[in-house]
Each structure stands twice: as structure tokens, then as C-alpha cells.
mmCIF file of C-alpha atoms and ligand atoms in Angstrom:
data_model
loop_
_atom_site.group_PDB
_atom_site.id
_atom_site.type_symbol
_atom_site.label_atom_id
_atom_site.label_comp_id
_atom_site.label_asym_id
_atom_site.label_seq_id
_atom_site.Cartn_x
_atom_site.Cartn_y
_atom_site.Cartn_z
ATOM 1 C CA MET A 1 -8.043 16.296 4.632
ATOM 2 C CA LYS A 2 -4.934 16.612 2.136
ATOM 3 C CA VAL A 3 -4.861 13.804 0.550
ATOM 4 C CA THR A 4 -1.178 12.301 -0.858
ATOM 5 C CA SER A 5 -1.225 11.721 -4.948
ATOM 6 C CA HIS A 6 0.439 8.610 -6.261
ATOM 7 C CA GLU A 7 2.618 7.951 -9.085
ATOM 8 C CA LEU A 8 0.761 5.822 -11.115
ATOM 9 C CA LEU A 9 2.892 2.225 -10.919
ATOM 10 C CA PRO A 10 4.865 1.673 -14.578
ATOM 11 C CA TRP A 11 2.939 -1.652 -15.233
ATOM 12 C CA THR A 12 0.364 0.228 -15.826
ATOM 13 C CA GLU A 13 0.780 3.088 -17.746
ATOM 14 C CA ALA A 14 0.579 1.230 -20.867
ATOM 15 C CA ALA A 15 -2.988 1.163 -19.547
ATOM 16 C CA PHE A 16 -3.608 4.302 -18.873
ATOM 17 C CA ASP A 17 -2.258 5.906 -22.547
ATOM 18 C CA THR A 18 -4.861 3.347 -23.996
ATOM 19 C CA PHE A 19 -7.772 4.594 -22.306
ATOM 20 C CA PHE A 20 -6.320 8.067 -23.095
ATOM 21 C CA SER A 21 -4.771 7.945 -27.137
ATOM 22 C CA SER A 22 -8.416 8.331 -27.808
ATOM 23 C CA GLN A 23 -11.728 10.263 -27.260
ATOM 24 C CA GLU A 24 -13.908 9.594 -29.407
ATOM 25 C CA ARG A 25 -14.028 5.417 -28.803
ATOM 26 C CA ARG A 26 -13.728 6.170 -25.697
ATOM 27 C CA ALA A 27 -16.705 4.038 -23.704
ATOM 28 C CA HIS A 28 -18.400 5.054 -21.136
ATOM 29 C CA ALA A 29 -18.767 2.598 -18.334
ATOM 30 C CA TYR A 30 -14.576 0.889 -17.112
ATOM 31 C CA MET A 31 -14.604 -2.070 -15.108
ATOM 32 C CA LEU A 32 -10.979 -2.356 -13.818
ATOM 33 C CA ALA A 33 -10.278 -5.877 -13.178
ATOM 34 C CA GLY A 34 -7.378 -8.376 -11.026
ATOM 35 C CA HIS A 35 -5.872 -9.439 -7.860
ATOM 36 C CA SER A 36 -5.544 -7.792 -5.164
ATOM 37 C CA GLY A 37 -2.751 -5.191 -5.216
ATOM 38 C CA LEU A 38 -1.851 -4.273 -8.731
ATOM 39 C CA GLY A 39 -2.563 -1.044 -9.143
ATOM 40 C CA LYS A 40 -5.841 -0.461 -9.703
ATOM 41 C CA THR A 41 -6.808 1.710 -6.851
ATOM 42 C CA ILE A 42 -4.453 4.132 -7.364
ATOM 43 C CA PHE A 43 -5.068 3.311 -11.749
ATOM 44 C CA ALA A 44 -8.490 5.039 -11.268
ATOM 45 C CA GLN A 45 -7.287 7.959 -8.492
ATOM 46 C CA GLN A 46 -5.031 9.248 -11.100
ATOM 47 C CA LEU A 47 -7.722 8.210 -14.747
ATOM 48 C CA ALA A 48 -10.204 10.652 -12.096
ATOM 49 C CA LYS A 49 -8.077 13.640 -11.028
ATOM 50 C CA SER A 50 -7.199 13.568 -14.843
ATOM 51 C CA LEU A 51 -10.693 12.926 -16.626
ATOM 52 C CA LEU A 52 -11.474 16.561 -13.961
ATOM 53 C CA CYS A 53 -8.466 18.662 -14.702
ATOM 54 C CA GLN A 54 -9.664 21.930 -16.299
ATOM 55 C CA GLU A 55 -6.204 21.878 -17.583
ATOM 56 C CA GLU A 56 -4.368 18.761 -19.056
ATOM 57 C CA GLU A 57 -6.542 16.215 -20.625
ATOM 58 C CA LYS A 58 -3.600 12.931 -19.576
ATOM 59 C CA HIS A 59 -1.952 13.987 -16.967
ATOM 60 C CA ALA A 60 -3.459 16.376 -14.924
ATOM 61 C CA CYS A 61 -1.603 19.546 -13.775
ATOM 62 C CA GLY A 62 -1.782 19.756 -10.212
ATOM 63 C CA GLN A 63 -2.899 23.258 -10.704
ATOM 64 C CA CYS A 64 -6.100 23.517 -11.306
ATOM 65 C CA GLN A 65 -8.920 24.385 -9.049
ATOM 66 C CA SER A 66 -10.020 21.147 -9.754
ATOM 67 C CA CYS A 67 -7.119 19.172 -9.202
ATOM 68 C CA ARG A 68 -6.760 21.061 -5.362
ATOM 69 C CA LEU A 69 -10.290 20.280 -4.611
ATOM 70 C CA PHE A 70 -10.167 16.423 -5.972
ATOM 71 C CA GLU A 71 -7.046 16.332 -3.781
ATOM 72 C CA SER A 72 -8.408 17.630 -0.616
ATOM 73 C CA GLY A 73 -11.712 14.918 -0.867
ATOM 74 C CA SER A 74 -13.767 17.890 -1.735
ATOM 75 C CA HIS A 75 -14.947 17.702 -5.452
ATOM 76 C CA PRO A 76 -18.269 18.064 -7.285
ATOM 77 C CA ASP A 77 -18.099 15.821 -9.692
ATOM 78 C CA LEU A 78 -16.331 12.713 -8.218
ATOM 79 C CA HIS A 79 -19.370 10.444 -6.405
ATOM 80 C CA VAL A 80 -17.986 6.714 -4.863
ATOM 81 C CA LEU A 81 -20.024 4.364 -3.723
ATOM 82 C CA GLN A 82 -18.329 1.792 -1.072
ATOM 83 C CA CYS A 83 -19.575 -0.047 1.734
ATOM 84 C CA GLU A 84 -18.503 0.882 5.572
ATOM 85 C CA LYS A 85 -16.567 -1.333 5.724
ATOM 86 C CA ARG A 86 -14.032 0.115 3.188
ATOM 87 C CA MET A 87 -13.731 3.282 3.665
ATOM 88 C CA VAL A 88 -13.252 2.597 7.799
ATOM 89 C CA GLU A 89 -10.676 0.051 7.151
ATOM 90 C CA ILE A 90 -8.378 1.641 3.819
ATOM 91 C CA GLU A 91 -7.823 5.175 4.711
ATOM 92 C CA ASP A 92 -7.632 6.878 1.334
ATOM 93 C CA LEU A 93 -8.919 9.252 -1.153
ATOM 94 C CA PHE A 94 -11.913 7.512 -2.360
ATOM 95 C CA ALA A 95 -12.882 6.846 2.380
ATOM 96 C CA ILE A 96 -12.558 10.646 2.391
ATOM 97 C CA TYR A 97 -15.177 10.616 -0.558
ATOM 98 C CA ALA A 98 -17.568 7.840 0.732
ATOM 99 C CA PRO A 99 -19.668 9.314 3.396
ATOM 100 C CA ARG A 100 -21.550 11.369 1.089
ATOM 101 C CA TYR A 101 -23.391 8.308 -0.169
ATOM 102 C CA LEU A 102 -23.193 4.963 2.452
ATOM 103 C CA GLU A 103 -26.475 4.138 4.481
ATOM 104 C CA ASP A 104 -28.592 6.587 5.992
ATOM 105 C CA GLU A 105 -26.873 6.133 9.888
ATOM 106 C CA ASN A 106 -29.088 4.911 11.684
ATOM 107 C CA LYS A 107 -29.265 1.529 9.482
ATOM 108 C CA ARG A 108 -26.063 2.429 9.886
ATOM 109 C CA LYS A 109 -26.184 2.467 13.901
ATOM 110 C CA LYS A 110 -28.565 -0.154 14.532
ATOM 111 C CA ARG A 111 -25.010 -2.984 12.691
ATOM 112 C CA LYS A 112 -23.138 -4.274 15.223
ATOM 113 C CA LYS A 113 -20.183 -3.558 13.053
ATOM 114 C CA PRO A 114 -19.913 -1.779 9.624
ATOM 115 C CA SER A 115 -21.188 -2.903 6.553
ATOM 116 C CA ALA A 116 -19.520 -4.455 3.528
ATOM 117 C CA ILE A 117 -22.103 -4.317 0.988
ATOM 118 C CA ILE A 118 -22.753 -1.301 -1.114
ATOM 119 C CA ALA A 119 -26.773 -1.459 -0.753
ATOM 120 C CA ILE A 120 -29.781 0.163 -3.297
ATOM 121 C CA ASP A 121 -29.939 2.564 -1.057
ATOM 122 C CA GLN A 122 -26.525 4.447 -2.075
ATOM 123 C CA VAL A 123 -26.764 3.559 -6.134
ATOM 124 C CA ARG A 124 -30.930 4.997 -5.681
ATOM 125 C CA ARG A 125 -28.412 8.411 -3.702
ATOM 126 C CA VAL A 126 -26.390 8.838 -6.460
ATOM 127 C CA ILE A 127 -28.720 8.603 -9.352
ATOM 128 C CA PRO A 128 -29.820 11.455 -9.118
ATOM 129 C CA ASP A 129 -26.143 13.464 -8.692
ATOM 130 C CA ILE A 130 -25.754 12.121 -12.247
ATOM 131 C CA ASN A 131 -28.444 13.590 -14.862
ATOM 132 C CA THR A 132 -27.946 16.189 -13.454
ATOM 133 C CA ARG A 133 -25.308 18.837 -15.537
ATOM 134 C CA PRO A 134 -21.433 18.468 -13.157
ATOM 135 C CA HIS A 135 -21.140 21.429 -10.915
ATOM 136 C CA LEU A 136 -17.105 22.215 -11.903
ATOM 137 C CA SER A 137 -16.017 20.101 -14.928
ATOM 138 C CA ALA A 138 -16.462 19.033 -18.273
ATOM 139 C CA CYS A 139 -17.237 15.530 -16.480
ATOM 140 C CA ARG A 140 -17.741 13.574 -13.530
ATOM 141 C CA LEU A 141 -16.920 10.265 -12.630
ATOM 142 C CA ILE A 142 -19.134 7.738 -10.356
ATOM 143 C CA LEU A 143 -16.240 5.076 -8.896
ATOM 144 C CA ILE A 144 -17.342 2.028 -7.367
ATOM 145 C CA ASN A 145 -14.804 0.966 -5.385
ATOM 146 C CA THR A 146 -15.629 -2.670 -5.292
ATOM 147 C CA ALA A 147 -18.132 -4.472 -7.902
ATOM 148 C CA GLU A 148 -18.365 -7.274 -6.005
ATOM 149 C CA ASP A 149 -19.234 -5.218 -2.535
ATOM 150 C CA LEU A 150 -22.995 -4.261 -4.695
ATOM 151 C CA ASN A 151 -25.374 -7.496 -3.520
ATOM 152 C CA ILE A 152 -27.767 -7.826 -5.702
ATOM 153 C CA ASN A 153 -30.362 -5.353 -5.452
ATOM 154 C CA ALA A 154 -27.881 -2.514 -6.197
ATOM 155 C CA ALA A 155 -26.349 -4.430 -9.277
ATOM 156 C CA ASN A 156 -29.724 -4.618 -10.940
ATOM 157 C CA SER A 157 -30.403 -0.294 -9.592
ATOM 158 C CA LEU A 158 -26.927 0.213 -11.501
ATOM 159 C CA LEU A 159 -27.590 -1.646 -14.511
ATOM 160 C CA LYS A 160 -29.519 1.147 -16.652
ATOM 161 C CA SER A 161 -27.484 4.025 -15.629
ATOM 162 C CA LEU A 162 -25.120 1.887 -17.121
ATOM 163 C CA GLU A 163 -26.657 1.097 -20.591
ATOM 164 C CA GLU A 164 -27.064 4.438 -21.046
ATOM 165 C CA PRO A 165 -24.611 6.276 -19.348
ATOM 166 C CA PRO A 166 -25.167 10.925 -19.609
ATOM 167 C CA SER A 167 -22.548 11.625 -21.952
ATOM 168 C CA ASP A 168 -20.440 13.370 -19.393
ATOM 169 C CA SER A 169 -20.629 10.767 -17.157
ATOM 170 C CA TYR A 170 -17.792 7.939 -16.460
ATOM 171 C CA PHE A 171 -18.028 4.915 -14.625
ATOM 172 C CA ILE A 172 -15.301 3.627 -12.915
ATOM 173 C CA LEU A 173 -16.078 0.039 -10.910
ATOM 174 C CA ILE A 174 -12.844 -1.738 -9.279
ATOM 175 C CA SER A 175 -13.094 -5.481 -8.856
ATOM 176 C CA HIS A 176 -10.570 -8.014 -7.233
ATOM 177 C CA ASP A 177 -12.379 -10.390 -8.110
ATOM 178 C CA PRO A 178 -14.350 -10.524 -11.522
ATOM 179 C CA CYS A 179 -15.560 -14.132 -11.280
ATOM 180 C CA ARG A 180 -18.483 -12.890 -7.724
ATOM 181 C CA LEU A 181 -19.827 -10.063 -10.620
ATOM 182 C CA LEU A 182 -23.359 -10.655 -12.248
ATOM 183 C CA PRO A 183 -22.716 -11.494 -16.089
ATOM 184 C CA THR A 184 -24.896 -8.937 -17.092
ATOM 185 C CA LEU A 185 -22.725 -6.110 -14.981
ATOM 186 C CA ARG A 186 -19.819 -8.015 -16.446
ATOM 187 C CA SER A 187 -20.873 -7.027 -20.630
ATOM 188 C CA ARG A 188 -22.034 -3.508 -19.526
ATOM 189 C CA CYS A 189 -17.947 -2.219 -18.692
ATOM 190 C CA ASN A 190 -15.779 -2.221 -20.671
ATOM 191 C CA TRP A 191 -12.288 -3.733 -19.007
ATOM 192 C CA ILE A 192 -9.087 -3.385 -18.319
ATOM 193 C CA ASP A 193 -7.511 -6.242 -17.234
ATOM 194 C CA PHE A 194 -4.926 -6.177 -14.454
ATOM 195 C CA ARG A 195 -2.318 -8.665 -14.357
ATOM 196 C CA PRO A 196 1.477 -8.917 -12.874
ATOM 197 C CA PRO A 197 3.704 -7.618 -15.177
ATOM 198 C CA ASP A 198 6.467 -9.211 -15.548
ATOM 199 C CA LYS A 199 9.116 -10.155 -12.698
ATOM 200 C CA GLN A 200 12.212 -8.000 -13.894
ATOM 201 C CA GLN A 201 10.378 -5.161 -13.780
ATOM 202 C CA ALA A 202 9.081 -6.236 -10.954
ATOM 203 C CA MET A 203 11.831 -6.316 -9.259
ATOM 204 C CA HIS A 204 12.847 -3.215 -10.553
ATOM 205 C CA TRP A 205 9.762 -1.948 -9.264
ATOM 206 C CA LEU A 206 10.200 -3.323 -5.610
ATOM 207 C CA SER A 207 14.252 -2.308 -5.653
ATOM 208 C CA THR A 208 13.787 0.596 -5.599
ATOM 209 C CA GLN A 209 11.284 1.015 -2.398
ATOM 210 C CA LEU A 210 12.229 -1.344 -0.295
ATOM 211 C CA ALA A 211 15.826 -2.199 1.746
ATOM 212 C CA ASP A 212 18.685 -3.286 -0.530
ATOM 213 C CA GLN A 213 19.780 -6.333 1.700
ATOM 214 C CA VAL A 214 15.840 -7.659 0.921
ATOM 215 C CA ASP A 215 15.304 -10.727 -1.149
ATOM 216 C CA ILE A 216 13.331 -9.806 -3.914
ATOM 217 C CA SER A 217 12.943 -11.899 -6.269
ATOM 218 C CA GLN A 218 11.964 -14.609 -3.363
ATOM 219 C CA LEU A 219 9.744 -12.078 -2.039
ATOM 220 C CA LEU A 220 7.993 -11.834 -5.039
ATOM 221 C CA ASP A 221 7.713 -15.210 -5.500
ATOM 222 C CA ARG A 222 6.087 -15.402 -2.218
ATOM 223 C CA ALA A 223 3.782 -12.100 -3.003
ATOM 224 C CA SER A 224 3.129 -14.983 -6.712
ATOM 225 C CA GLY A 225 4.064 -12.421 -8.394
ATOM 226 C CA ILE A 226 1.724 -8.992 -7.347
ATOM 227 C CA PRO A 227 4.313 -6.127 -5.884
ATOM 228 C CA LEU A 228 2.239 -3.794 -4.081
ATOM 229 C CA ARG A 229 1.287 -7.461 -2.240
ATOM 230 C CA ALA A 230 5.205 -8.041 -2.366
ATOM 231 C CA LEU A 231 5.522 -4.505 -0.464
ATOM 232 C CA LYS A 232 3.432 -5.367 2.203
ATOM 233 C CA ILE A 233 4.226 -8.770 2.956
ATOM 234 C CA ALA A 234 8.693 -7.224 2.937
ATOM 235 C CA ASN A 235 6.983 -4.149 6.027
ATOM 236 C CA GLY A 236 4.733 -6.052 8.023
ATOM 237 C CA THR A 237 7.462 -8.716 8.850
ATOM 238 C CA ARG A 238 10.320 -6.328 8.546
ATOM 239 C CA HIS A 239 8.649 -4.890 11.263
ATOM 240 C CA SER A 240 7.931 -7.169 13.823
ATOM 241 C CA ASP A 241 11.185 -8.559 13.569
ATOM 242 C CA GLU A 242 13.136 -6.010 13.986
ATOM 243 C CA ARG A 243 11.029 -5.259 17.114
ATOM 244 C CA GLN A 244 11.525 -8.254 18.177
ATOM 245 C CA VAL A 245 15.086 -7.557 17.198
ATOM 246 C CA THR A 246 15.690 -4.365 18.769
ATOM 247 C CA GLN A 247 14.838 -5.277 21.871
ATOM 248 C CA GLN A 248 17.352 -9.055 21.730
ATOM 249 C CA MET A 249 20.518 -6.866 20.733
ATOM 250 C CA LEU A 250 19.252 -3.687 23.870
ATOM 251 C CA GLN A 251 18.974 -6.150 25.910
ATOM 252 C CA LEU A 252 22.419 -8.167 25.159
ATOM 253 C CA ALA A 253 23.790 -5.290 25.738
ATOM 254 C CA HIS A 254 22.956 -4.386 28.623
ATOM 255 C CA ARG A 255 23.510 -7.782 30.361
ATOM 256 C CA GLN A 256 19.604 -8.483 30.755
ATOM 257 C CA ILE A 257 19.192 -11.808 28.671
ATOM 258 C CA ASP A 258 22.501 -13.875 28.175
ATOM 259 C CA PRO A 259 22.994 -14.943 24.456
ATOM 260 C CA THR A 260 21.552 -19.069 24.773
ATOM 261 C CA SER A 261 18.247 -17.138 25.716
ATOM 262 C CA ALA A 262 18.741 -14.374 23.068
ATOM 263 C CA ALA A 263 18.882 -16.923 20.288
ATOM 264 C CA ALA A 264 15.877 -19.316 21.860
ATOM 265 C CA VAL A 265 13.898 -16.694 21.684
ATOM 266 C CA MET A 266 14.692 -15.078 18.411
ATOM 267 C CA ILE A 267 14.688 -18.605 16.188
ATOM 268 C CA LYS A 268 10.864 -18.350 17.520
ATOM 269 C CA THR A 269 10.354 -16.288 14.592
ATOM 270 C CA GLY A 270 11.615 -17.665 11.479
ATOM 271 C CA GLU A 271 14.397 -19.068 9.953
ATOM 272 C CA LEU A 272 18.202 -18.083 10.951
ATOM 273 C CA LYS A 273 18.740 -16.203 7.015
ATOM 274 C CA SER A 274 15.344 -14.583 7.925
ATOM 275 C CA ILE A 275 16.995 -13.842 11.400
ATOM 276 C CA LEU A 276 20.147 -12.308 10.249
ATOM 277 C CA GLU A 277 19.191 -9.925 7.097
ATOM 278 C CA THR A 278 16.330 -8.729 9.846
ATOM 279 C CA ILE A 279 20.644 -8.464 12.460
ATOM 280 C CA GLN A 280 21.415 -7.186 9.091
ATOM 281 C CA LEU A 281 19.201 -3.699 8.285
ATOM 282 C CA TRP A 282 19.472 -3.529 12.446
ATOM 283 C CA LEU A 283 22.798 -2.814 12.430
ATOM 284 C CA SER A 284 22.607 -0.894 9.135
ATOM 285 C CA ARG A 285 19.622 1.209 10.971
ATOM 286 C CA LEU A 286 21.971 1.544 13.981
ATOM 287 C CA ILE A 287 25.074 2.696 12.153
ATOM 288 C CA ARG A 288 23.180 5.416 10.247
ATOM 289 C CA LEU A 289 21.636 6.473 13.241
ATOM 290 C CA LYS A 290 25.742 6.746 14.852
ATOM 291 C CA ILE A 291 26.840 8.868 11.355
ATOM 292 C CA SER A 292 23.363 10.851 10.788
ATOM 293 C CA SER A 293 23.539 11.876 15.284
ATOM 294 C CA GLN A 294 27.179 12.976 14.459
ATOM 295 C CA ASN A 295 25.937 15.926 13.354
ATOM 296 C CA THR A 296 24.058 17.686 15.469
ATOM 297 C CA THR A 297 21.839 19.836 12.755
ATOM 298 C CA LEU A 298 19.195 17.873 12.813
ATOM 299 C CA PRO A 299 15.987 16.571 13.941
ATOM 300 C CA LYS A 300 16.679 14.049 16.261
ATOM 301 C CA LYS A 301 12.636 10.485 16.704
ATOM 302 C CA GLU A 302 12.293 10.546 20.648
ATOM 303 C CA GLY A 303 11.828 6.652 19.833
ATOM 304 C CA ASP A 304 15.986 6.432 17.895
ATOM 305 C CA LYS A 305 17.172 7.872 21.619
ATOM 306 C CA PRO A 306 18.480 4.161 22.281
ATOM 307 C CA LEU A 307 19.749 3.262 19.360
ATOM 308 C CA ILE A 308 21.664 5.769 19.168
ATOM 309 C CA ASP A 309 23.082 5.595 23.049
ATOM 310 C CA LEU A 310 23.256 2.164 21.911
ATOM 311 C CA GLY A 311 25.736 2.816 19.064
ATOM 312 C CA ASN A 312 27.488 5.748 20.924
ATOM 313 C CA ARG A 313 29.308 2.878 22.933
ATOM 314 C CA LEU A 314 31.173 1.275 20.627
ATOM 315 C CA ASN A 315 33.559 2.222 17.398
ATOM 316 C CA PHE A 316 32.548 2.275 13.938
ATOM 317 C CA ARG A 317 35.487 -0.835 12.874
ATOM 318 C CA GLN A 318 33.854 -2.318 16.115
ATOM 319 C CA LEU A 319 30.860 -1.875 14.057
ATOM 320 C CA TYR A 320 31.158 -2.350 10.887
ATOM 321 C CA ALA A 321 33.220 -5.987 11.980
ATOM 322 C CA PHE A 322 29.897 -7.195 13.214
ATOM 323 C CA LEU A 323 28.312 -6.647 10.305
ATOM 324 C CA ASP A 324 30.156 -8.718 8.396
ATOM 325 C CA LYS A 325 31.078 -11.744 11.187
ATOM 326 C CA VAL A 326 27.037 -11.656 10.261
ATOM 327 C CA SER A 327 27.224 -10.932 6.975
ATOM 328 C CA LYS A 328 29.384 -14.867 6.796
ATOM 329 C CA SER A 329 27.004 -15.789 9.168
ATOM 330 C CA LYS A 330 23.769 -15.674 6.967
ATOM 331 C CA GLN A 331 25.989 -17.077 3.519
ATOM 332 C CA LEU A 332 26.871 -19.794 5.640
ATOM 333 C CA ALA A 333 22.923 -20.907 6.702
ATOM 334 C CA GLY A 334 20.553 -23.372 5.723
ATOM 335 C CA GLY A 335 24.276 -25.691 5.289
ATOM 336 C CA PRO A 336 24.720 -27.697 7.776
ATOM 337 C CA LEU A 337 24.986 -25.937 10.727
ATOM 338 C CA ASP A 338 22.612 -25.877 13.128
ATOM 339 C CA PRO A 339 21.416 -22.854 13.100
ATOM 340 C CA LEU A 340 19.947 -22.581 17.229
ATOM 341 C CA LEU A 341 25.125 -22.279 17.638
ATOM 342 C CA ALA A 342 25.207 -20.445 14.902
ATOM 343 C CA LEU A 343 22.600 -17.310 16.056
ATOM 344 C CA GLU A 344 24.193 -18.180 19.558
ATOM 345 C CA ASP A 345 27.665 -17.273 18.665
ATOM 346 C CA ASP A 346 27.025 -14.167 16.689
ATOM 347 C CA LEU A 347 25.169 -12.782 19.643
ATOM 348 C CA ILE A 348 28.134 -13.852 21.833
ATOM 349 C CA SER A 349 30.420 -12.116 20.114
ATOM 350 C CA TRP A 350 28.253 -8.836 20.207
ATOM 351 C CA GLN A 351 27.361 -8.822 24.003
ATOM 352 C CA ALA A 352 31.153 -9.430 24.181
ATOM 353 C CA MET A 353 31.052 -6.016 22.522
ATOM 354 C CA PHE A 354 30.500 -3.978 25.616
ATOM 355 C CA SER A 355 32.019 -3.791 28.206
ATOM 356 C CA LYS A 356 30.627 -5.252 32.022
HETATM 357 ZN ZN1 ZN B 401 -5.869 20.228 -13.341
#
């Protein structure tokens, strides 16, 4: 299986530089600690790939045998300990490496749900492997994702290796919740703390990931300043809202629903402002599809067909006029207007554009 690697996130670059600034002072056990959503996993992947690369010290070349095996999920010197639950739920590069040290299959089959802990068996199985020489690269990596999943026995069994690691080994532990870790485990690692970036930097990065119309500042506030969490909220909510909006707008155009009922359905999904924002985003997509559908050489997705057909029933002047109307309503949203009536008014205009 081929896995796409991610670029290091900008607010983690300084820590990456520090790690590679001095080989002599480099420790052999690191704890990447901080809230979920700050880029620790991507950092760990880039760190592992770079340390294992046979050509370059800091920026993995992407070409050598090590880099290619790393990306394909089969590097012999990367050892990943994860619990089964994480492996099943999060399909990333580490999940591909994880099965090697999962618990015994018979034990796993007896459980109703995937285990949420890293058990002592898993640690015991990895230890003999780290006492041999690396197979391919100059060093080997033992990645523990996450450290708080280690149960007490597993953590204790790991301590000795952390204290006296083989010189060609690195232990990288990830923790989203370092307060839960054993003090002995905490004290044996060098810490790399991940904190939310300053708002300016987070907003700039999010602006490269999201559509222009999204209120990034507000989104970031909802996500407590954590950029990847903000991205999840944006994608999650927009996705569900947009599906709802698509359905209502199509039904209105086909006169399968009246504007009052459609407005009542939509208003249940959120505040007027966010609904109008979703309609704006949806209209922008409709316009883009209409433009691209006129180019017969571009491939078309089957799922886009209802929207392309809808777009073809209107001309660009009508579409932009309606987009303008929605934008104006959005500016007024939150004021003295009754949200339901305001939305209904826009939907009446929308339906009126489609002849009976
Ligand atoms: Zn390489």
C-alpha cells in the first residue's frame, strides 16, 4: 500500500530544526507531547523518515531504498507499537506498521472490541528486535503511539530499554495526554512540547486549506486555537450542512418542496449566518461546475450530474445575482430580522428562478 507523506506543519518546523541541529547532543528517547491536532504524528513520520534515510541527514531524500520502503509501509527498521483500537480507527502510515507487534491473534479474537491498550506482550516482542543491528538504515526507530496507551506493566517493561537504549536506536513516544503518564516514563524522555501556534500563523495555514468564505478566526476559536481540530470542524460541519443544503435547493428547483418548509428544515441545522454561508459555498461550487461542464475535455464525476443539470437551467447572470442576494442576507443575519423569514425570502427568490 502506498501512503502519501505529509509536509511538516509550519509551527513544528523550529522543533524539527532543533532536533537536527546537533547530532552529538541528541538523546535517544523523545516524548512528543501536546494536545491532539497539533501535528505530532506528522512530525514523528517526518522525523522517522529523515533519521532512516540513507542519503540525507535532515530532509529525507524520498528516493533511496529506505525512503521508498518507509513510504510503502515496509521499512524493517521502523518498529511501531500501537493499540489495536488506534490501528483500526486511524488509517495512517503507522497503522500499516502496527500489526507486526499487535497482541497474539487468539487473544484478540476473544475480545468483543479492539483493545485500547498497549500490552506487555507487545513490548516484550519488540525488545529482542532492537538488540540486533539495524537491517538497512544507520539506526532504527521504535515509535510508541501513544504513550498513554501503555498499561502499567508494559510501561515498566519499557523503562529499562529507555534508560539504556542501544546506541543505534531512537525511541519516539507520542502523547496527547502527558498528565496520564507514569512519572518514571516521563523522566526518561527528552520532551518536545507541541503548543498551539500563534493565531496569525494558524489562520494563515488554515486559509491555505479552506475555502475563502470560511470565517477562520471564529473557526479557530471554536477549536481552541488548534489548527487540525479547526480543520476537522470545518470539514465535518460543512460536509453535513452542504448535503442538507444541496438536497433542499434541488427539491426547491424541482418544486418538490415549498420555500417555507425548506427554510424550516434548514434552520434546524444551525444559525442563519452559517446556513447562508453554506448556501454561498454551495453556489460557488455550482458556478464552478457550470464553468467546467462547458469544457467538454474535463472529466466529470457522476455525483456532480444533478448539480450540473441544475446549473444549466440558469444563466451566469442569474446565479451571480442570487449569490449577491445571499451575501447581503448574510451581512444582515444576526440583526433584528426574523431568521426563518429571512431565509424563506431567499429561498422564494431561488425557486422563482426555475420556471414551472
Ligand atoms: Zn532517502
